Coordinates of C-alpha atoms in Angstrom, one line a residue:
X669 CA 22.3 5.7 15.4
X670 CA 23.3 4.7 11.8
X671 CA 25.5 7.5 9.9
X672 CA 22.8 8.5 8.0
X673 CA 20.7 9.3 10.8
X674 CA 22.7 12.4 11.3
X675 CA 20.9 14.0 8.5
X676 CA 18.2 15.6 8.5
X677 CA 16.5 15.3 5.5
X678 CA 14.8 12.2 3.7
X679 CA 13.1 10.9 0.6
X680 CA 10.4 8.5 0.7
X681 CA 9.7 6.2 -2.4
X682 CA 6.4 4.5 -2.3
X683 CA 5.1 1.7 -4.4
X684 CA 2.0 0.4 -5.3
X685 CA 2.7 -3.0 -2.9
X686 CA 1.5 -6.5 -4.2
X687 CA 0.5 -9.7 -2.5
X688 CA 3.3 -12.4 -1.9
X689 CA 2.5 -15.3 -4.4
X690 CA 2.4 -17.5 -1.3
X691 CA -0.1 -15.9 0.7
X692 CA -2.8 -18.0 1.6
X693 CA -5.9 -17.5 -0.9
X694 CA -8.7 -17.6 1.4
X695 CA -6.8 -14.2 3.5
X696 CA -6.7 -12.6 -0.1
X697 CA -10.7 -13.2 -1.1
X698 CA -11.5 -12.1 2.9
X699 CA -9.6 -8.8 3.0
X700 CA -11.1 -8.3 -1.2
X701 CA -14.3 -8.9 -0.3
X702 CA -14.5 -7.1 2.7
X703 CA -12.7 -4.2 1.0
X704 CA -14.7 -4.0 -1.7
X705 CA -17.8 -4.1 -0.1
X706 CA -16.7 -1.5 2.3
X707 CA -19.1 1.6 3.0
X708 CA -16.6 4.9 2.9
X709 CA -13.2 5.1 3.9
X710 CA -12.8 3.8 7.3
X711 CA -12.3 0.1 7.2
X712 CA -13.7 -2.3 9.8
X713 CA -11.4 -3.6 12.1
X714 CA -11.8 -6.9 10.4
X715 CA -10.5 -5.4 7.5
X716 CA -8.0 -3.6 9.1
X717 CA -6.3 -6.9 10.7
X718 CA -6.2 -8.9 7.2
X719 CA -4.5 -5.9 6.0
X720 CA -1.8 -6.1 8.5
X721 CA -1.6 -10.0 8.4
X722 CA -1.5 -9.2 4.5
X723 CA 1.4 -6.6 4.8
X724 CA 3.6 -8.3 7.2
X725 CA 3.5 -11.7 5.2
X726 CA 7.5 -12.9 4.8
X727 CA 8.7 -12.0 1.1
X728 CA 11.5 -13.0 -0.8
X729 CA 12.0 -11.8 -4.7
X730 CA 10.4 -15.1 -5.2
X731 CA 7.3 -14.7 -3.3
X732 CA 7.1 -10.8 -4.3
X733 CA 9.2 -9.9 -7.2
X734 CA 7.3 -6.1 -7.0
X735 CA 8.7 -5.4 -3.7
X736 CA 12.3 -6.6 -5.0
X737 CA 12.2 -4.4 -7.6
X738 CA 11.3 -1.2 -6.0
X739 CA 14.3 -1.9 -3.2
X740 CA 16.2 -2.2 -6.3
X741 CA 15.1 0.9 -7.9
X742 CA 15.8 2.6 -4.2
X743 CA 19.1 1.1 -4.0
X744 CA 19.8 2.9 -7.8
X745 CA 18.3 6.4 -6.4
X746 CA 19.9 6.1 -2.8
X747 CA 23.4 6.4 -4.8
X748 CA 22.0 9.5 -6.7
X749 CA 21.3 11.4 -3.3
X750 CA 24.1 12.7 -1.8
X751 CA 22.5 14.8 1.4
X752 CA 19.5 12.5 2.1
X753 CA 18.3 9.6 3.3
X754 CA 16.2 7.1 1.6
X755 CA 13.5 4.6 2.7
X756 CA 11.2 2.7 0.8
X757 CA 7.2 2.4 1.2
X758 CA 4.2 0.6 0.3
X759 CA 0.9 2.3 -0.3
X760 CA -0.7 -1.0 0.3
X761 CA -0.2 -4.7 1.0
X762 CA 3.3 -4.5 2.2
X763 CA 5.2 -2.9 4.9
X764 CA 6.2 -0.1 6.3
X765 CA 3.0 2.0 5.4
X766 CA 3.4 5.5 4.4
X767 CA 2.4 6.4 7.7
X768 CA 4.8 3.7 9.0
X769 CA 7.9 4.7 7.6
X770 CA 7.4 8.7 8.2
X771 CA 7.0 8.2 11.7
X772 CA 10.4 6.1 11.9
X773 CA 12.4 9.0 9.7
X774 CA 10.8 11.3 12.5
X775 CA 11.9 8.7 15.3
X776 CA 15.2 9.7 13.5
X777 CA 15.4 13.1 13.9
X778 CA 14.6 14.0 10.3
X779 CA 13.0 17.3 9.9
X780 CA 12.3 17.7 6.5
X781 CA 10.8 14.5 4.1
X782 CA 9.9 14.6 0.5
X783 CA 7.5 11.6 -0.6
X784 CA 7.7 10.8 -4.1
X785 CA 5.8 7.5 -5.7
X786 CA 6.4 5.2 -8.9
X787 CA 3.1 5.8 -9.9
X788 CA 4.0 8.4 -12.6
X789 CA 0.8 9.1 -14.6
X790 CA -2.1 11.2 -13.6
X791 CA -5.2 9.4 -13.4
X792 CA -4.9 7.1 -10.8
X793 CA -6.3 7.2 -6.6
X794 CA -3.4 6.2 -5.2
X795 CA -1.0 9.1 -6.4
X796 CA -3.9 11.8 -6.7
X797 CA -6.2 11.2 -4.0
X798 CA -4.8 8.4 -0.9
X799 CA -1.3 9.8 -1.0
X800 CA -2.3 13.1 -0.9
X801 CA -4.5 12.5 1.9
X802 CA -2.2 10.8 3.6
X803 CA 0.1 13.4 3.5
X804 CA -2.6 16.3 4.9
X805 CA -3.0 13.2 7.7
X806 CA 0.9 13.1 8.1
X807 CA 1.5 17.1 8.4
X808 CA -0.9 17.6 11.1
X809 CA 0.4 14.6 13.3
X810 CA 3.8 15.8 12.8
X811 CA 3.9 20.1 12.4
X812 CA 7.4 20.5 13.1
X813 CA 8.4 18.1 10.2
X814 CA 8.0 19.7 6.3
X815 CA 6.1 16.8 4.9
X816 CA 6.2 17.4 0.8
X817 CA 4.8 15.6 -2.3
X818 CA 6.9 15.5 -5.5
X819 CA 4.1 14.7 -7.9
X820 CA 2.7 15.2 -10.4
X821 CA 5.5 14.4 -12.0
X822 CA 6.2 16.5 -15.2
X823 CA 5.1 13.9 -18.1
X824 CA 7.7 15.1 -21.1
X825 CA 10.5 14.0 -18.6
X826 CA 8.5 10.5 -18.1
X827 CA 8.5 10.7 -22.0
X828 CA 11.9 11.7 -22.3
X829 CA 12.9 8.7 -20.1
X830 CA 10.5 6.4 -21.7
X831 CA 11.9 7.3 -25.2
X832 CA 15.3 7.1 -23.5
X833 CA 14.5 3.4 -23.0
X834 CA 13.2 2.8 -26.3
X835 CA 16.3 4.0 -27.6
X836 CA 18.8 1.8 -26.0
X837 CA 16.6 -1.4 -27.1
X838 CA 16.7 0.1 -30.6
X839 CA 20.7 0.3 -30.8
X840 CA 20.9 -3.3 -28.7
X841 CA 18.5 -4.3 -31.7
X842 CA 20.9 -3.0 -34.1
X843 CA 24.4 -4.2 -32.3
X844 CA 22.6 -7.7 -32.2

């Protein structure tokens, strides 16, 4: 049991996921294809199997330079969050899944778990429609555990923070 086990609360930060730049080309096209041309929402479990080969492809920051970044970002929030836990997941092509990594904070012991994605904008499936869903999926299987979404997120902070951004490369600009 690590330290942080003890507690009892956790965040969740999910990324998009990406495809390892070395992963074979001919697993890519299969999984598209069959995913594209999939009727509904259950995949076959053709699909389902390329999916799993897909996310458990080895990654370095090389191979996948999105998945590197978002265990960077973690690693900036994890200091920010003094009586939580925080783990990192992929809504697709990586590991853990969503439903993955919930069910190892439960393994844990936490009770309480707050999902929150870098998918800021409104708009887009993933954060309005499969998260959400997988959340509904995710507070049934597990009723003793508060399973909440923080989204959507409130756009005149994203602005705030955009313009933030834009205003240190101004003064760099300027010191430069």
């Amino acid at each position: 049991m690590t330290q942080n086990s003890k507690l009892e609360k956790a965040v969740l930060l999910i990324g998009h996921g990406g495809i390892p730049s070395d992963c074979p080309r001919n697993l890519i096209h299969e999984f598209m294809t069959l995913h594209k041309n999939r009727k509904g929402d259950i995949a076959s479990k053709q699909e389902e199997e390329l999916e799993q080969r897909i996310r458990k492809w080895p990654r370095s920051a090389e191979t996948d330079p999105y998945q590197a970044g978002l265990e960077s970002l973690a690693e900036n929030l994890r200091i920010l969050l003094n009586d939580s836990i925080l783990k990192t997941a992929y809504n697709e092509f990586c590991e853990p899944s969503i439903e993955q990594a919930v069910k190892d904070l439960v393994d844990e012991g936490i009770k309480e778990v707050i999902l929150i994605t870098t998918m800021l904008t409104p708009g887009g499936s993933h954060s309005e429609k499969e998260i959400p869903a997988e959340v509904t999926k995710l507070r049934t299987k597990y009723p003793n555990v508060e399973i909440t979404y923080a989204w959507p997120f409130d756009l005149t902070k994203v602005a705030e923070m955009m313009n933030s951004q834009i205003l240190m490369i101004q003064a760099e600009k300027t010191r430069a």
